[in-house]
Amino acid sequence: MSNNVIIKEFLKINLNGQLYIPKAIRNFLPFKEGEMVSVYQQGSDIIIEKSLEENNYNKCVFHFGGITIPAEIRKLQKLDHKSILAMELSIDGEKLILRKSA
C-alpha cells in the first residue's frame, strides 16, 4: 500500500458489482450522496473520484453509500463477488483507491 493513505479498509463487491462504503469512511470522501463520480482503472488500481469533466471515464451515482464498479472494469481486473478489495483514501482526500487484495 502507498504512503499517501489516511484510511485503509477491506471491502467486497456484491453480485451486481456494487460496493458499499462504510459510513465512517463516507464522512471523509470528497463526494456526497447523489453526486456523480468518475470510476476508472489506473494500472492495477480502480480510482473513484469526484466526477471529472473528461468524457472518457465511466460515471456512476454515489447512492445510499454505494458505488457500482462498471462491468468492463470488473472484467479487466478479474473481479467477482468473491473478490476482496483493499480500499485507501488518498492523503489529499481526493481519490478513493481500490486494489484487489491478494
PDB file of C-alpha atoms in Angstrom:
ATOM      1  CA  MET A   1       0.000   0.000   0.000  1.00  0.00           C
ATOM      2  CA  SER A   2       1.143   3.539  -0.613  1.00  0.00           C
ATOM      3  CA  ASN A   3       2.326   6.036   1.959  1.00  0.00           C
ATOM      4  CA  ASN A   4      -0.369   8.502   0.855  1.00  0.00           C
ATOM      5  CA  VAL A   5      -3.127   6.808   2.825  1.00  0.00           C
ATOM      6  CA  ILE A   6      -5.215   8.088   5.686  1.00  0.00           C
ATOM      7  CA  ILE A   7      -7.762   5.257   5.779  1.00  0.00           C
ATOM      8  CA  LYS A   8      -7.417   1.604   4.894  1.00  0.00           C
ATOM      9  CA  GLU A   9     -10.323  -0.861   4.765  1.00  0.00           C
ATOM     10  CA  PHE A  10     -11.236  -4.143   3.047  1.00  0.00           C
ATOM     11  CA  LEU A  11     -14.493  -4.439   1.092  1.00  0.00           C
ATOM     12  CA  LYS A  12     -16.359  -6.900  -1.125  1.00  0.00           C
ATOM     13  CA  ILE A  13     -18.298  -6.308  -4.319  1.00  0.00           C
ATOM     14  CA  ASN A  14     -21.794  -7.778  -4.381  1.00  0.00           C
ATOM     15  CA  LEU A  15     -23.264  -9.839  -7.242  1.00  0.00           C
ATOM     16  CA  ASN A  16     -24.431  -6.683  -9.057  1.00  0.00           C
ATOM     17  CA  GLY A  17     -20.966  -5.093  -8.980  1.00  0.00           C
ATOM     18  CA  GLN A  18     -21.888  -2.693  -6.212  1.00  0.00           C
ATOM     19  CA  LEU A  19     -19.565  -1.719  -3.426  1.00  0.00           C
ATOM     20  CA  TYR A  20     -20.850  -0.428  -0.087  1.00  0.00           C
ATOM     21  CA  ILE A  21     -18.602   2.079   1.685  1.00  0.00           C
ATOM     22  CA  PRO A  22     -18.912   2.116   5.498  1.00  0.00           C
ATOM     23  CA  LYS A  23     -20.399   5.297   6.976  1.00  0.00           C
ATOM     24  CA  ALA A  24     -17.278   6.096   8.995  1.00  0.00           C
ATOM     25  CA  ILE A  25     -15.316   6.298   5.744  1.00  0.00           C
ATOM     26  CA  ARG A  26     -18.033   8.101   3.761  1.00  0.00           C
ATOM     27  CA  ASN A  27     -17.579  11.085   6.061  1.00  0.00           C
ATOM     28  CA  PHE A  28     -14.089  11.592   4.590  1.00  0.00           C
ATOM     29  CA  LEU A  29     -14.994  11.218   0.913  1.00  0.00           C
ATOM     30  CA  PRO A  30     -14.819  14.229  -1.425  1.00  0.00           C
ATOM     31  CA  PHE A  31     -18.221  13.354  -2.914  1.00  0.00           C
ATOM     32  CA  LYS A  32     -21.605  13.259  -1.272  1.00  0.00           C
ATOM     33  CA  GLU A  33     -24.871  11.343  -1.607  1.00  0.00           C
ATOM     34  CA  GLY A  34     -26.420  11.705  -5.053  1.00  0.00           C
ATOM     35  CA  GLU A  35     -23.315  13.126  -6.752  1.00  0.00           C
ATOM     36  CA  MET A  36     -21.819  11.720  -9.939  1.00  0.00           C
ATOM     37  CA  VAL A  37     -18.387  10.155  -9.555  1.00  0.00           C
ATOM     38  CA  SER A  38     -15.803   9.064 -12.105  1.00  0.00           C
ATOM     39  CA  VAL A  39     -14.631   5.443 -11.940  1.00  0.00           C
ATOM     40  CA  TYR A  40     -11.573   4.411 -13.917  1.00  0.00           C
ATOM     41  CA  GLN A  41      -8.687   1.994 -13.991  1.00  0.00           C
ATOM     42  CA  GLN A  42      -5.109   3.134 -13.419  1.00  0.00           C
ATOM     43  CA  GLY A  43      -2.750   0.170 -13.659  1.00  0.00           C
ATOM     44  CA  SER A  44      -3.999  -2.423 -11.186  1.00  0.00           C
ATOM     45  CA  ASP A  45      -5.963   0.187  -9.213  1.00  0.00           C
ATOM     46  CA  ILE A  46      -9.568   1.298  -9.553  1.00  0.00           C
ATOM     47  CA  ILE A  47      -9.872   5.020  -8.886  1.00  0.00           C
ATOM     48  CA  ILE A  48     -13.078   6.725  -7.761  1.00  0.00           C
ATOM     49  CA  GLU A  49     -13.192  10.493  -7.514  1.00  0.00           C
ATOM     50  CA  LYS A  50     -15.496  13.440  -7.963  1.00  0.00           C
ATOM     51  CA  SER A  51     -16.882  13.476 -11.462  1.00  0.00           C
ATOM     52  CA  LEU A  52     -14.270  14.663 -13.927  1.00  0.00           C
ATOM     53  CA  GLU A  53     -15.154  16.739 -16.976  1.00  0.00           C
ATOM     54  CA  GLU A  54     -13.486  14.323 -19.371  1.00  0.00           C
ATOM     55  CA  ASN A  55     -15.998  12.033 -21.087  1.00  0.00           C
ATOM     56  CA  ASN A  56     -13.660   9.054 -21.349  1.00  0.00           C
ATOM     57  CA  TYR A  57     -14.245   7.987 -17.734  1.00  0.00           C
ATOM     58  CA  ASN A  58     -17.100   5.818 -16.508  1.00  0.00           C
ATOM     59  CA  LYS A  59     -19.550   7.709 -14.358  1.00  0.00           C
ATOM     60  CA  CYS A  60     -21.940   6.490 -11.719  1.00  0.00           C
ATOM     61  CA  VAL A  61     -24.010   7.963  -8.918  1.00  0.00           C
ATOM     62  CA  PHE A  62     -22.844   7.635  -5.328  1.00  0.00           C
ATOM     63  CA  HIS A  63     -26.120   6.500  -3.776  1.00  0.00           C
ATOM     64  CA  PHE A  64     -27.043   5.022  -0.374  1.00  0.00           C
ATOM     65  CA  GLY A  65     -23.352   4.654   0.478  1.00  0.00           C
ATOM     66  CA  GLY A  66     -22.660   2.553  -2.574  1.00  0.00           C
ATOM     67  CA  ILE A  67     -20.922   2.757  -5.909  1.00  0.00           C
ATOM     68  CA  THR A  68     -21.269   0.398  -8.855  1.00  0.00           C
ATOM     69  CA  ILE A  69     -17.971  -0.692 -10.352  1.00  0.00           C
ATOM     70  CA  PRO A  70     -18.559  -0.814 -14.134  1.00  0.00           C
ATOM     71  CA  ALA A  71     -18.670  -4.286 -15.692  1.00  0.00           C
ATOM     72  CA  GLU A  72     -15.778  -3.601 -18.069  1.00  0.00           C
ATOM     73  CA  ILE A  73     -13.509  -2.624 -15.162  1.00  0.00           C
ATOM     74  CA  ARG A  74     -14.590  -5.680 -13.152  1.00  0.00           C
ATOM     75  CA  LYS A  75     -13.776  -7.846 -16.179  1.00  0.00           C
ATOM     76  CA  LEU A  76     -10.368  -6.238 -16.785  1.00  0.00           C
ATOM     77  CA  GLN A  77      -9.481  -6.529 -13.082  1.00  0.00           C
ATOM     78  CA  LYS A  78     -10.905 -10.083 -12.876  1.00  0.00           C
ATOM     79  CA  LEU A  79     -13.240  -9.126 -10.027  1.00  0.00           C
ATOM     80  CA  ASP A  80     -16.310 -11.010  -8.896  1.00  0.00           C
ATOM     81  CA  HIS A  81     -18.459 -11.191  -5.768  1.00  0.00           C
ATOM     82  CA  LYS A  82     -15.780 -13.268  -4.016  1.00  0.00           C
ATOM     83  CA  SER A  83     -13.065 -10.669  -4.584  1.00  0.00           C
ATOM     84  CA  ILE A  84     -11.826  -8.713  -1.610  1.00  0.00           C
ATOM     85  CA  LEU A  85     -10.689  -5.178  -2.334  1.00  0.00           C
ATOM     86  CA  ALA A  86      -8.305  -3.105  -0.285  1.00  0.00           C
ATOM     87  CA  MET A  87      -9.615   0.444  -0.137  1.00  0.00           C
ATOM     88  CA  GLU A  88      -7.494   3.513   0.506  1.00  0.00           C
ATOM     89  CA  LEU A  89      -8.358   7.168   0.677  1.00  0.00           C
ATOM     90  CA  SER A  90      -5.548   9.282  -0.745  1.00  0.00           C
ATOM     91  CA  ILE A  91      -3.832  11.604   1.717  1.00  0.00           C
ATOM     92  CA  ASP A  92      -5.156  14.621  -0.187  1.00  0.00           C
ATOM     93  CA  GLY A  93      -8.653  13.165   0.248  1.00  0.00           C
ATOM     94  CA  GLU A  94      -9.448  13.497  -3.455  1.00  0.00           C
ATOM     95  CA  LYS A  95      -9.464   9.846  -4.548  1.00  0.00           C
ATOM     96  CA  LEU A  96     -10.760   6.540  -3.306  1.00  0.00           C
ATOM     97  CA  ILE A  97      -8.345   3.820  -4.459  1.00  0.00           C
ATOM     98  CA  LEU A  98      -9.409   0.172  -4.734  1.00  0.00           C
ATOM     99  CA  ARG A  99      -6.965  -2.672  -5.238  1.00  0.00           C
ATOM    100  CA  LYS A 100      -7.609  -6.396  -5.432  1.00  0.00           C
ATOM    101  CA  SER A 101      -6.332  -7.969  -2.238  1.00  0.00           C
ATOM    102  CA  ALA A 102      -4.038 -10.986  -2.523  1.00  0.00           C
TER     103      ALA A 102
END
